[in-house]
Each structure stands twice: as structure tokens, then as C-alpha cells.
XYZ file of C-alpha atoms in Angstrom:
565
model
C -67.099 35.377 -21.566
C -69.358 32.394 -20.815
C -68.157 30.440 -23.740
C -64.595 31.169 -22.896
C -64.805 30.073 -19.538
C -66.304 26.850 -20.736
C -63.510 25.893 -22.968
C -60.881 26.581 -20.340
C -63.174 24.206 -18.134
C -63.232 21.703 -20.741
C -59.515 22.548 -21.459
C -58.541 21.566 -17.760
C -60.724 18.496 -18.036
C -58.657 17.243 -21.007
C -55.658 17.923 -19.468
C -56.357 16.064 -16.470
C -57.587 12.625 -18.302
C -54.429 13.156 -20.541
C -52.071 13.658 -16.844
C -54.264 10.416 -15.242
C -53.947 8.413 -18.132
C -49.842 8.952 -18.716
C -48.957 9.285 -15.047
C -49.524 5.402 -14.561
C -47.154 4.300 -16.805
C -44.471 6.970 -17.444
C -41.955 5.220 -14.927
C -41.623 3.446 -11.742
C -40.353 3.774 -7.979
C -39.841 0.229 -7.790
C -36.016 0.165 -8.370
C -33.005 -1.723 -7.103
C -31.910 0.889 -4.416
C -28.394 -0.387 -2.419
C -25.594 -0.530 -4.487
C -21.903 -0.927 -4.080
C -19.405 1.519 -5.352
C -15.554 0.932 -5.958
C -13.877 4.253 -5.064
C -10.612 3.411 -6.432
C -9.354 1.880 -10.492
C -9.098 -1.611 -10.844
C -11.352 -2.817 -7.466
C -12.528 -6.843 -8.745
C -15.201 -8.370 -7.274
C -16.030 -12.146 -7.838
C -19.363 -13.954 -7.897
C -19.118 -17.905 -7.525
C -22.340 -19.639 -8.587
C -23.442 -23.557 -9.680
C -23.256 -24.293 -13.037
C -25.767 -23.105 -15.087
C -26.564 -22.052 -18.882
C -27.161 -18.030 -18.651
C -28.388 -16.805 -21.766
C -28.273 -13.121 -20.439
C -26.578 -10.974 -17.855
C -27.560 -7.902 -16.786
C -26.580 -4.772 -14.584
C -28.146 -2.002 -13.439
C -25.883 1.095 -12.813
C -27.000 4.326 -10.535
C -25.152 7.376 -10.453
C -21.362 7.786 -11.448
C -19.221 7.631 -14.647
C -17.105 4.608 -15.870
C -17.232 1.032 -17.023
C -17.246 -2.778 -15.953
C -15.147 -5.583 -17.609
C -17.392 -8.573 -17.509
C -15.911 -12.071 -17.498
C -17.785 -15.537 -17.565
C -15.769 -18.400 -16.813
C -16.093 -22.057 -16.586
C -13.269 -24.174 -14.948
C -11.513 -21.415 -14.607
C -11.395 -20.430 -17.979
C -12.973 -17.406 -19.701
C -15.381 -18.383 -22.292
C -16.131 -14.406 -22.528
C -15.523 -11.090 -21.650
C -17.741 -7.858 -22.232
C -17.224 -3.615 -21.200
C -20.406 -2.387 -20.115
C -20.517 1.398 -20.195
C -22.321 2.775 -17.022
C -25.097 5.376 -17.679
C -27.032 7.318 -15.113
C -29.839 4.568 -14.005
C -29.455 2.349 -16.833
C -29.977 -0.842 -17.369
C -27.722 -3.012 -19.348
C -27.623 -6.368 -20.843
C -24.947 -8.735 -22.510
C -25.612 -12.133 -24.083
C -24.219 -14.893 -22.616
C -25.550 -17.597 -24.151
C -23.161 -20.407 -22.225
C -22.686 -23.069 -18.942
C -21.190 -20.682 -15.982
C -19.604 -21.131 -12.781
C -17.922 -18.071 -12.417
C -18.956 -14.163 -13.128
C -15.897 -11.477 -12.448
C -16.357 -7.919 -12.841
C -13.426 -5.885 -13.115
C -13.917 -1.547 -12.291
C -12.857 1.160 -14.351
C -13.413 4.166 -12.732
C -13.545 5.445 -8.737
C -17.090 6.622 -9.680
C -19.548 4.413 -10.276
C -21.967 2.552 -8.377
C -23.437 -0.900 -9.584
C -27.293 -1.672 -7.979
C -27.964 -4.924 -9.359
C -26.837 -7.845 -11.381
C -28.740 -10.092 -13.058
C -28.566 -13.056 -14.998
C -31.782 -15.552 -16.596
C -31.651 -18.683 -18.042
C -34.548 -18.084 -20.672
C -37.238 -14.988 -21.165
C -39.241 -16.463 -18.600
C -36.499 -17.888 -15.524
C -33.731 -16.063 -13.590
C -31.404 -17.397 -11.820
C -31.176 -16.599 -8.308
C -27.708 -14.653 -7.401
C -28.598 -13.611 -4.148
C -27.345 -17.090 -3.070
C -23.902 -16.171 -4.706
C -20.853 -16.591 -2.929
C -19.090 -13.099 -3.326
C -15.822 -12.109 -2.900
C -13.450 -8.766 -3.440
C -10.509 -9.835 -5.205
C -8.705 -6.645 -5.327
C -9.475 -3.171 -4.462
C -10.398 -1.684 -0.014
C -11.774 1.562 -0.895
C -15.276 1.001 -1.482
C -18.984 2.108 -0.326
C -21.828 -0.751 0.715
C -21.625 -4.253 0.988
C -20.641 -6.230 -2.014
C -23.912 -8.500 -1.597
C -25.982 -5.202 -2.394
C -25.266 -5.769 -6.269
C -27.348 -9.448 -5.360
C -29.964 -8.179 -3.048
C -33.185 -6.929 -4.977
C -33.683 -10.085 -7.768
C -37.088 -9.725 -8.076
C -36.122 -5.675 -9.676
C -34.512 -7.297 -12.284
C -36.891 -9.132 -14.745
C -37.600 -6.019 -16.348
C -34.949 -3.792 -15.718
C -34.287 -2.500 -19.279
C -38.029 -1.612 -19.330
C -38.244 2.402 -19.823
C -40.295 2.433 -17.059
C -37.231 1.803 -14.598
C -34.058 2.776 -17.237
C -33.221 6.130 -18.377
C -33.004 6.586 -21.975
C -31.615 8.954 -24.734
C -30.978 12.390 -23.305
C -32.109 11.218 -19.842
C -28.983 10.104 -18.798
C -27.803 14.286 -19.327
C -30.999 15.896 -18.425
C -31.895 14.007 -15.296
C -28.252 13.015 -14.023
C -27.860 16.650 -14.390
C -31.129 17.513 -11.946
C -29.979 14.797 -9.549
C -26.977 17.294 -9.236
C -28.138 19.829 -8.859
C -30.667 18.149 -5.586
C -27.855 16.965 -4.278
C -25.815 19.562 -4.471
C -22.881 18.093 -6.765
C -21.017 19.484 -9.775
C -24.056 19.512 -12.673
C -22.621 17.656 -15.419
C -25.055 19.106 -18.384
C -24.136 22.923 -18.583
C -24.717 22.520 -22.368
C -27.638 24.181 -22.074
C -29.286 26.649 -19.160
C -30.079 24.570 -15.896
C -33.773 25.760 -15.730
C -35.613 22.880 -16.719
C -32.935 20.795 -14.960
C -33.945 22.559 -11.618
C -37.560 21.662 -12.587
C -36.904 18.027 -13.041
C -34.998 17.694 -9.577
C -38.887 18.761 -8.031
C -39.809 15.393 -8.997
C -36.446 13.764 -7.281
C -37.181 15.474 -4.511
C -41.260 14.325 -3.912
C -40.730 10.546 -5.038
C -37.059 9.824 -5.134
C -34.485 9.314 -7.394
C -36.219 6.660 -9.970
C -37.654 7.171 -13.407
C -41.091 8.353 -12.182
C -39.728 11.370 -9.771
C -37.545 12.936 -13.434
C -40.415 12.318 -15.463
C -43.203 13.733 -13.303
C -42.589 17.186 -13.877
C -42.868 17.123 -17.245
C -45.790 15.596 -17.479
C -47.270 18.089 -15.308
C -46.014 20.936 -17.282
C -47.301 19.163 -20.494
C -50.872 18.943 -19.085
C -50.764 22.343 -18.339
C -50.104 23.153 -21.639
C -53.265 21.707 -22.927
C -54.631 24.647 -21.491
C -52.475 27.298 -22.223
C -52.959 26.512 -25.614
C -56.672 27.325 -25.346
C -55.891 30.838 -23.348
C -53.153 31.478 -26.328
C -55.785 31.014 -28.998
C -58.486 33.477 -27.264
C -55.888 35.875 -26.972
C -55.449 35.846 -30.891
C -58.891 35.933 -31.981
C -62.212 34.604 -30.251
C -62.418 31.129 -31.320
C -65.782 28.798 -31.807
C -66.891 26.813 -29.139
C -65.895 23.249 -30.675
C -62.644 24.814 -32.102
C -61.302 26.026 -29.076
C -61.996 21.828 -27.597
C -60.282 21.114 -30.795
C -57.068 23.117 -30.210
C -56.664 21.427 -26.893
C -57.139 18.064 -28.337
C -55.054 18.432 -31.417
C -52.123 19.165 -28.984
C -53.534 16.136 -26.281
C -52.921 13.656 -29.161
C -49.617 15.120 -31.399
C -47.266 11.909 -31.212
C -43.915 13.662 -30.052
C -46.018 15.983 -27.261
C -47.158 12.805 -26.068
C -43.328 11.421 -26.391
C -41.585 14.166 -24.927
C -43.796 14.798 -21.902
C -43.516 11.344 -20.969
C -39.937 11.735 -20.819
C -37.319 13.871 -18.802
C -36.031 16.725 -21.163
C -35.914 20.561 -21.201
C -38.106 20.745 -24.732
C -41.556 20.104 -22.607
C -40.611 23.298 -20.462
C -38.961 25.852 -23.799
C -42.574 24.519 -24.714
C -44.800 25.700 -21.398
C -42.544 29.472 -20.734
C -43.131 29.783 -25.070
C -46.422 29.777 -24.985
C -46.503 31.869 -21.622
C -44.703 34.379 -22.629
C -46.557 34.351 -25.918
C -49.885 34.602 -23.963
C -48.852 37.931 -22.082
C -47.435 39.601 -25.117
C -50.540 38.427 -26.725
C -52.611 39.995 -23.616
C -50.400 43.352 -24.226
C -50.619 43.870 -27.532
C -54.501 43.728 -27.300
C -54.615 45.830 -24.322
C -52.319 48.387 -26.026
C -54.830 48.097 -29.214
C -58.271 48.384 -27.526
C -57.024 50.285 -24.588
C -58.977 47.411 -22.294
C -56.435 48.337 -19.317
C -54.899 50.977 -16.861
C -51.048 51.783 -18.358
C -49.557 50.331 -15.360
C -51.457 47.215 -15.345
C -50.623 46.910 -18.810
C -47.025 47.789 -17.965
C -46.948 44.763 -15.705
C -48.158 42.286 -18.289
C -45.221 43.876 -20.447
C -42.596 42.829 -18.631
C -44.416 39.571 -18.059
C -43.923 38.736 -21.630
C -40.071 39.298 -21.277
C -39.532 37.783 -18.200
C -41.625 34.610 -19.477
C -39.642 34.852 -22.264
C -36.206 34.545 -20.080
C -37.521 31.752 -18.601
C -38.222 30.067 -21.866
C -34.471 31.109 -22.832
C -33.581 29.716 -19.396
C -34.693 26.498 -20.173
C -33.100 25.843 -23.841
C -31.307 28.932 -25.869
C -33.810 27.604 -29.391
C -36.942 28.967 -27.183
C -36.265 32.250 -28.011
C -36.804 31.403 -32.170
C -41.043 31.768 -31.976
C -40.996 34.485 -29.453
C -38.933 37.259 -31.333
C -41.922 38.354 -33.461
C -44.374 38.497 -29.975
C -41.303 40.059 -28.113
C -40.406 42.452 -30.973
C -44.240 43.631 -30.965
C -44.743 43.694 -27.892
C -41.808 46.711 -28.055
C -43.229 48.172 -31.126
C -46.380 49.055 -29.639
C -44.327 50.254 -25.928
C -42.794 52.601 -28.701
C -45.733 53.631 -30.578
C -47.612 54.367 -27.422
C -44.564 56.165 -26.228
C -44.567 58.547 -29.172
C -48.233 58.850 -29.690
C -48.959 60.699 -26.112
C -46.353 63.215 -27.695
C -43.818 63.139 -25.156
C -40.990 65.302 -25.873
C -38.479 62.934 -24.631
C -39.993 59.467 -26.348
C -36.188 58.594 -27.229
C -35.095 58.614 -23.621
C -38.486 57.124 -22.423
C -37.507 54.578 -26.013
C -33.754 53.635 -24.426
C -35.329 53.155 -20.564
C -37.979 51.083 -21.893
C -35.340 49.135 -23.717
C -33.004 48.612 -21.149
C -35.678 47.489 -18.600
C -37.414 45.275 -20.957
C -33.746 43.738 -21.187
C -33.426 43.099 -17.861
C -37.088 41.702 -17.521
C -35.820 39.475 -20.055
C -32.293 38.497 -17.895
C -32.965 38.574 -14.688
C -35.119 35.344 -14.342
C -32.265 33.582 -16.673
C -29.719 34.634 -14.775
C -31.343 33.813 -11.304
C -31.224 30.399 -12.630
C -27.323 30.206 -12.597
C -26.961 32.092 -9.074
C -26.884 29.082 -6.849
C -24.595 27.029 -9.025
C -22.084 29.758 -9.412
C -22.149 30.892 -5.549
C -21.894 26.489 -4.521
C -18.811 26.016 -7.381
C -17.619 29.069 -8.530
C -14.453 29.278 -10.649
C -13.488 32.166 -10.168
C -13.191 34.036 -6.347
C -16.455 35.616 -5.091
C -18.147 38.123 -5.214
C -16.637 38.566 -8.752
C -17.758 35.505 -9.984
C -21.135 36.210 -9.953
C -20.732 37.777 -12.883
C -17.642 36.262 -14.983
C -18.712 33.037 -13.955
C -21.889 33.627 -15.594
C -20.179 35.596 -18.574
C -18.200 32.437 -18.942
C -21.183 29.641 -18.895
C -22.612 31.434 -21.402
C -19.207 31.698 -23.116
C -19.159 27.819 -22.733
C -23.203 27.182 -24.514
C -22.083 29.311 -27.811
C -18.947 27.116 -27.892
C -20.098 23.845 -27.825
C -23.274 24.418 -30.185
C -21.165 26.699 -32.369
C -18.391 24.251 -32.808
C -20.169 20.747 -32.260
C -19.357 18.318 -34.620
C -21.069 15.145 -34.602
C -23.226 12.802 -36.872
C -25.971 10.213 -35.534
C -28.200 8.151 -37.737
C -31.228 9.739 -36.406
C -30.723 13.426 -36.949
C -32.678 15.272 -39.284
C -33.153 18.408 -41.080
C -35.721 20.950 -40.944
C -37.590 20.171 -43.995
C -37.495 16.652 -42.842
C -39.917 17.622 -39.866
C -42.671 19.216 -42.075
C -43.878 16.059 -42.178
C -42.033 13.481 -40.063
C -40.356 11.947 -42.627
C -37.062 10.788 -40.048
C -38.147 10.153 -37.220
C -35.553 9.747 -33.856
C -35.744 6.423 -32.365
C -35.041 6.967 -28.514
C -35.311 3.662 -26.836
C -35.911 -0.233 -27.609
C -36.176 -2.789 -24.805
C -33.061 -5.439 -26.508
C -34.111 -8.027 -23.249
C -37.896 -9.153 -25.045
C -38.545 -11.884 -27.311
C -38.033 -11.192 -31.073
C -42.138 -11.615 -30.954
C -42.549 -8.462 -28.844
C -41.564 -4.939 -28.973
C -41.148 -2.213 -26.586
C -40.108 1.172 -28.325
C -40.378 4.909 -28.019
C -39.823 6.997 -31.190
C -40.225 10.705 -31.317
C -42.337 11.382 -34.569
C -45.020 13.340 -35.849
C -48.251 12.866 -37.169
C -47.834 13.453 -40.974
C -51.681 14.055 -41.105
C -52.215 16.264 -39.079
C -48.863 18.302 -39.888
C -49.726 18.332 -42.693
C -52.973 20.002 -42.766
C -50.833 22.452 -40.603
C -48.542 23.174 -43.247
C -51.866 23.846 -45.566
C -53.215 26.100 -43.065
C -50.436 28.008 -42.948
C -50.474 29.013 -46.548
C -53.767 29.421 -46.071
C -53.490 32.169 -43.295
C -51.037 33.525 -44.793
C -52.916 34.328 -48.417
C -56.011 35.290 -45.899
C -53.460 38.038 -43.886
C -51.550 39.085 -47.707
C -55.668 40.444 -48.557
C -56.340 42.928 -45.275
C -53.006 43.079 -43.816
C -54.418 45.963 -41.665
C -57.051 43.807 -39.701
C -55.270 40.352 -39.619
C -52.337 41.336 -36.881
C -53.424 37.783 -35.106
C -52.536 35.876 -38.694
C -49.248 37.701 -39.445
C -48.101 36.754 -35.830
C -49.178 32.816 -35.953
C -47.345 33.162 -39.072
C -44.741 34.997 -38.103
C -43.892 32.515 -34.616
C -44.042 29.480 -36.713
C -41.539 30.688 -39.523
C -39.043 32.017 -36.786
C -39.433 28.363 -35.148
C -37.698 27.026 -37.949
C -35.608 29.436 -39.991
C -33.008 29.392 -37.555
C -32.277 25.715 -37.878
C -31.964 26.194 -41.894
C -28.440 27.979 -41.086
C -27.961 26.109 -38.429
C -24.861 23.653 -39.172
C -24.684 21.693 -35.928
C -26.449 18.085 -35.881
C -30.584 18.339 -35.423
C -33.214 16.442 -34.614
C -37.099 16.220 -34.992
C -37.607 17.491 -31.339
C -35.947 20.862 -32.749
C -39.550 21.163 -34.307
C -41.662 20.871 -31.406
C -41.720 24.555 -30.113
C -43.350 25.146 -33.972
C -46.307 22.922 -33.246
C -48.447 25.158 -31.252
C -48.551 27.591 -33.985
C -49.261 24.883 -37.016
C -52.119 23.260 -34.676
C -53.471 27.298 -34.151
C -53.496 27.702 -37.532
C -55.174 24.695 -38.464
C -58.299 25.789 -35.508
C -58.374 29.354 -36.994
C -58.671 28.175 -41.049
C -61.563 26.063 -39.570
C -63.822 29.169 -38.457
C -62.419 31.806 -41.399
C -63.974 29.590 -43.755
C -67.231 30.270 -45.160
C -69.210 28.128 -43.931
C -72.075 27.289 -42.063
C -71.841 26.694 -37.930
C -73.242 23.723 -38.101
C -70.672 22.449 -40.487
C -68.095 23.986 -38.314
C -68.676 22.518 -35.937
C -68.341 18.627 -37.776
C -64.723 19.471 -39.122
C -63.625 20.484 -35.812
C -64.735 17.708 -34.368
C -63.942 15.017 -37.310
C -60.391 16.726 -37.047
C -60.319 15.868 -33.308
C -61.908 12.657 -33.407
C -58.841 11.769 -35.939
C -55.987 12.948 -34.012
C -57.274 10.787 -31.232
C -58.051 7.594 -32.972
C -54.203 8.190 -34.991
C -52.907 8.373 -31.110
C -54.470 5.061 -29.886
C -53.286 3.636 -33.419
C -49.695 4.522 -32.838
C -49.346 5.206 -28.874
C -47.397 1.881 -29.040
C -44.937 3.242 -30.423
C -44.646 6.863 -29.186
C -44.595 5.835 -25.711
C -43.077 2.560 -25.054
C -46.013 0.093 -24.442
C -45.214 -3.749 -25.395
C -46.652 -4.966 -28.172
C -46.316 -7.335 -30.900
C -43.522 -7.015 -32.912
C -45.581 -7.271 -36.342
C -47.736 -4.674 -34.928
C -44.914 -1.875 -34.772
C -43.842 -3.450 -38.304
C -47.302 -2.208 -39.797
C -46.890 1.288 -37.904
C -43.694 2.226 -40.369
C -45.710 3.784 -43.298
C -43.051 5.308 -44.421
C -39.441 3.594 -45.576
C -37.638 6.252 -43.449
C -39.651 5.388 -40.197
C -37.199 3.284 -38.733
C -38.107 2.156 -34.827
């Protein structure tokens, strides 16, 4: 007991350098904040300015849907027109590269709100537009003054920065929780709105800026440092230095480190998996060893499913690594059921069913409650429940039926060892001599010792299947992760592997103290193992999580020909 409550101290310890160290750079407040908003097709707005050579122009959009027409003129004459597609706090930029006198911007859409525009002579100068004459050419219906798009300058220099743009699935995921805080239509019902409501808790402590949608996740990935640990003393009693190792193994995987920086739903499927795994875990041992009263142990029961609804309620792919913990988690409610010889175990067998079923639903459906009773389609009180029916209707729809390519996605043998990569974001505004990019990736190291383990657990559980429950169920979670996906037609991506990880870096921990050897020496490879997930973080964080470097630098990071970022 001593040791394990020292590795969940050291556990939490970890977890809070790895929150300290991310939370300073995962995104800013420091945004343009007034904007002006066209509320009618067509509005044109005009910005007169000296002559002068812009090389780049830039806008920064908030919330809304639709697009700009850019012109540049000189002497009245368009030297050269761009569309700029609005996305949900995104920065944009179009190269200019000639003398201007002129700048009109032409609406499509009664949706969209502009911030800030922007335009620089070089890298280094901007030219100031907040002494831009400004004038609405055409359109009445509009909100804020047309001088807010000039107002904030100084937010501009590195507006395409991740650290105040949205990027890749951000401009669903959190345009989705700013809905849902502000009580609009959610856009993203593609998937369950659970991590989306978790997301808006950021919005709501520190605004509507990249920092308030990525906060949460970050939280919830620190936490998960140390659920990780509880997981893996749940499944066996783990050595002192492999239990540190478990937690650090996670602390430095490349795409936890990606996708906790960001705002998506995969960092929470991630956090309710391995709950829910820990109570069926806590369960199944209780059952075994009889540690607990029967309705304490009842409680922890239902835990499991209602952990696992919340997973579900996050992303419908959470549900893959939890059907072998979930399925026996009910095989021992049955056994235990029919071993105290009660006459009527099948009755006792359906109730236990049905209420494990509704452990399981109620928590996802709570999710959906407020968004059906704020926009139902159909009349209350009846939509409550075919509004509902119907959401989920729309999820097996669009997944079933998508049908889309991207150059990024990958299949699932592709992930084993991060052989494709998905490049998420690249700052276009920096010198060709710098580079700012985030790619979600594994380490192939380190995977691949997982893979390894894995076979080797599984040879290890094949000799005494009788005593090696804890093996077959690593096993089992980590080859339901990914089975799906192999009949899975829709497109994929790398991120699809992420809920598998847990279980590969378990496995890796657990082959560490099965094998024959001394403590001592134990204790070295769990430590050498850690020691090299770490010092493979610091080598590639650059490109994982956005930080500018030299260009030549992320050049040497692409060991592979298929590592494109």
C-alpha cells in the first residue's frame, strides 16, 4: 500500500510539471476582440491607404460562416483579387506582393464577422491600417464600427501563430463548444456533444480565444498521467520504477502530447476509457477476491458502465477497448448470480442486463437533454426522445455513408508504427528559414517495443491462461482498439489509434517485471526506457507541438520518406 501510494504521488507530480510546462504555450488570450459583421450578401467595405508595397495581407475571422472577395488596387485598377474562406478564429493570409492604394473587401454571407486586417511590408514591418480611411460602399445592415477590422495592429504580427488561430478539427470541435456556451444551434452533431460541453468550461473561465478551448484538454490529459498508474495497479501490482515508467511513457508519447495541446474530443474518449476501464478493473477483482460488500461492489459496477457512456458520449470509437472490460465485467455479475444458486438467476440475468444498459445510457443521453429541450425538432415533450432517436439516426449516417479522401489519412496498419503521419497545422506567414508545425505522429520506438510486448504477453497468457486474466484483458482492449477500423471503410486517421496506446505502453511496463530478471536490473530498463521516451520528446517536441524552429531542423526530424510535415 505504501509503494502504491508513492507512485500515485509521483504520478501527480509528473502530471503537474507536464500541465505547467504545456499550459504556457498551448494558446493565447491576447486576440483581436471587436469585429465588424455584415448581416446582409454583398455589404463592401473600402480601405483607402498611401501607396505602399504590401507583400502580405491578412485577416482574422471570429465566429460565422462565409467568405471575403479581396481586391488590391492601384489607380483604380485591380492588380488582384483573392476569396478568403472564413473559419472559426482563423487567421488567414494572401500574398500580395505589389504597390497599393486601395484594399476592397467584398461579403459573402450575412454571417460572418471579420476582427482584424492586416497587411506588412516585409517579415519584420507592418503597415499601420489603423490610420486607414474606411468607407461602406454598399450594404446598412451591419454590427460594430467598420474601424474595428483596423483597431488592434499590434494582434496581428503573429496572427497565423497556433497559439492565437484554430487549426484542423478546431474550427468543428471548438466552434461547436462556443455554441453550445452561447446557447446557439451546435454546428458539429457528427459526433456526441460531450467533450464539446467540456471544451466550452474553458470559454467560459478565460474567454473565447485559443487558450480557454484548449485548457480543458490539457487538464484532462494531465489527469490521465495518473489514471494510467491507478489502471496498471488494478491489473497486477507493478514495481516501484515501472509504475514511474508507465506514467512517463504516456507524459512523453508524441500524439498525447499533440492532442492534449489541442481542442478535440480524442483527449476526453481517452480520460472516460481508461475510467471506466479502472472500475471494471476494480470489479472484476473485487468479484475475484471477494475484497468488498456486494453492494459496494454493485456500485463500482455500474460505475464501469456509466464511465463507459461517458466515454461513448464523447466519440462513438470509445466504446472499441472497453467491450472486453464491459463484457467481463457482466460475465462475472452472471457468474456470481448463478453461483449463490438462486433459483431465478435468469430473471436476476435480464434485470442486471437491462440496468447495466441504462447505467450505460443515461449519462450519454443526459448529454443531448439541453440541446434537444433549447432546439428541438420535433414538439415537446415528445422530442425528448425522437429527437434523440434521430441524432443518433444522423451519427450512423454520416460515418456510415461518408465519402471523402485527404492526403493525410491513414490505415490501421499504418499506425503500428507511425508510418503516415497527419500534418495539422503550418504557420505559411514565417520565413522559408523557420518553421512552425504541429504533426500528430507516433513514436516508432517506443510503439514499437509495444507491438513486441504485446506478442510477448500474449505467448506469456497462451501458457497459464487460468492465472493471467490481467494479460488476456490488456490484450484483449488493445486488439478491440483497432479491429474495428480494419472493416471500417470511411476515411481514418492516426488519431483513430490513440485510445490503443494505453494498453501498448501497459504492456510494455508489465513485460518489464515478468521477465526473469534481477530487481536491480529492473529497475535500469525501466528507467533507460523512460529516460528515452523523454529525450525522443525534447528531440521532436518541435514538431509535435508547434514551437518555431529552424526549418533544416524539422527537415532532419522526417526519418521516414512518408513523414511529411
Amino acid at each position: 500500500m505504501q509503494n502504491k501510494n508513492s507512485l500515485i504521488i509521483f504520478a501527480i507530480l509528473i502530471a503537474t510539471i507536464y500541465f505547467t510546462l504545456q499550459v504556457i504555450t498551448i494558446g493565447s488570450r491576447d486576440i483581436p476582440v471587436t469585429y465588424w459583421a455584415p448581416k446582409e450578401e454583398g455589404c463592401i467595405i473600402e480601405i483607402s491607404i498611401a501607396k505602399e508595397f504590401i507583400k502580405d495581407f491578412f485577416a482574422y475571422f471570429g465566429y460565422g460562416d462565409g467568405k471575403i472577395d479581396v481586391q488590391f488596387l492601384k489607380d483604380n485598377s485591380i492588380i488582384l483579387q483573392q476569396s478568403v474562406q472564413a473559419a472559426f478564429y482563423q487567421g488567414k493570409i494572401v500574398p500580395v506582393n505589389n504597390i497599393v492604394d486601395k484594399i476592397i473587401i467584398v461579403t459573402h454571407g450575412n454571417n460572418i464577422e471579420i476582427k482584424e486586417i492586416a497587411a506588412r511590408k516585409d517579415y519584420k514591418n507592418f503597415l499601420n491600417l489603423s490610420k486607414a480611411v474606411i468607407n461602406i460602399l454598399k450594404g446598412s445592415k451591419y454590427i460594430g464600427n467598420p474601424n474595428n477590422i483596423v483597431d488592434e495592429q499590434s494582434k496581428m504580427r503573429t496572427i497565423l501563430n497556433y497559439r492565437y488561430s484554430s487549426y484542423f478539427d478546431e474550427i468543428y470541435h471548438a466552434r461547436t463548444a462556443y455554441e453550445l456556451l452561447k446557447g446557439l444551434p451546435p454546428y458539429d452533431l457528427v459526433h456526441p456533444p460531450l467533450g464539446k460541453w467540456l471544451i466550452s468550461i474553458g470559454m467560459a473561465i478565460w474567454g473565447v480565444n485559443p487558450f480557454g478551448w484548449r485548457f480543458v484538454n490539457l487538464i484532462f490529459g494531465s489527469i490521465v498521467l495518473v489514471l494510467i498508474l491507478i489502471l496498471l495497479t488494478k491489473l497486477y501490482k507493478p514495481s516501484f520504477w515501472c509504475g514511474i515508467a508507465i506514467t512517463i511513457l504516456l507524459a512523453s508519447d508524441f500524439l498525447h502530447n499533440s492532442l492534449s495541446r489541442t481542442a478535440n474530443i480524442d483527449t476526453f474518449s481517452l480520460f472516460f476509457v481508461i475510467l471506466c476501464s479502472i472500475f471494471g478493473m476494480s470489479y472484476i477483482n473485487n468479484i475475484r477476491h471477494m475484497r468488498e460488500k456486494l453492494d459496494r461492489t454493485d456500485m463500482v459496477y455500474f460505475l464501469t458502465f456509466s464511465a463507459g457512456g461517458l466515454a461513448f458520449a464523447c466519440k462513438w470509437n470509445a466504446l472499441y477497448p472497453i467491450i472486453p472490460v464491459l463484457t467481463i465485467s457482466f460475465g462475472y455479475k452472471l457468474y456470481n448470480i448463478i453461483k449463490n444458486n438462486n433459483k431465478s438467476w435468469i430473471l436476476k440475468t435480464v434485470k442486471q442486463g437491462v440496468l447495466s444498459i441504462l447505467a450505460f445510457t443515461i449519462p450519454y443521453y443526459l448529454t443531448y437533454l439541453p440541446i434537444i429541450i433549447k432546439y428541438p425538432y420535433y414538439n415537446l415533450p415528445w422530442a425528448i426522445i425522437t429527437d434523440f432517436i434521430m441524432l443518433q439516426k444522423h451519427i450512423w449516417k454520416y460515418h456510415s455513408t461518408l465519402v471523402a479522401t485527404h492526403p493525410f489519412s491513414s490505415e490501421w496498419y499504418q499506425w503500428l508504427l507511425s508510418t503516415k503521419p497527419l500534418w495539422a497545422y503550418y504557420d505559411n506567414s514565417l520565413p522559408t528559414n523557420l518553421r512552425s508545425t504541429i504533426a500528430y505522429l507516433g513514436n516508432p520506438v517506443m510503439w514499437g517495443l509495444g507491438l513486441l510486448a504485446m506478442v510477448y504477453l500474449l505467448v506469456v497468457a497462451a501458457k497459464n491462461p487460468k492465472n493471467n486474466l490481467s494479460l488476456f484483458i490488456v490484450i484483449a482492449s488493445y486488439v478491440s482498439s483497432i479491429v474495428p477500423w480494419i472493416f471500417i471503410s470511411r476515411i481514418k486517421f492516426i488519431y483513430h489509434y490513440y485510445l490503443a496506446l494505453p494498453w501498448l505502453y501497459i504492456a510494455v511496463v508489465m513485460v518489464i517485471d515478468n521477465l526473469n530478471l534481477k530487481q536491480s536490473l529492473k529497475k535500469k530498463v525501466a528507467i533507460i526506457l523512460s529516460v528515452l521516451g523523454l529525450i525522443m520528446l525534447v528531440i521532436f517536441y518541435p514538431a509535435v507541438s508547434g514551437l518555431t524552429v529552424s526549418a533544416k531542423y524539422i527537415e532532419l526530424l522526417r526519418i521516414m520518406k512518408s513523414w511529411i510535415f
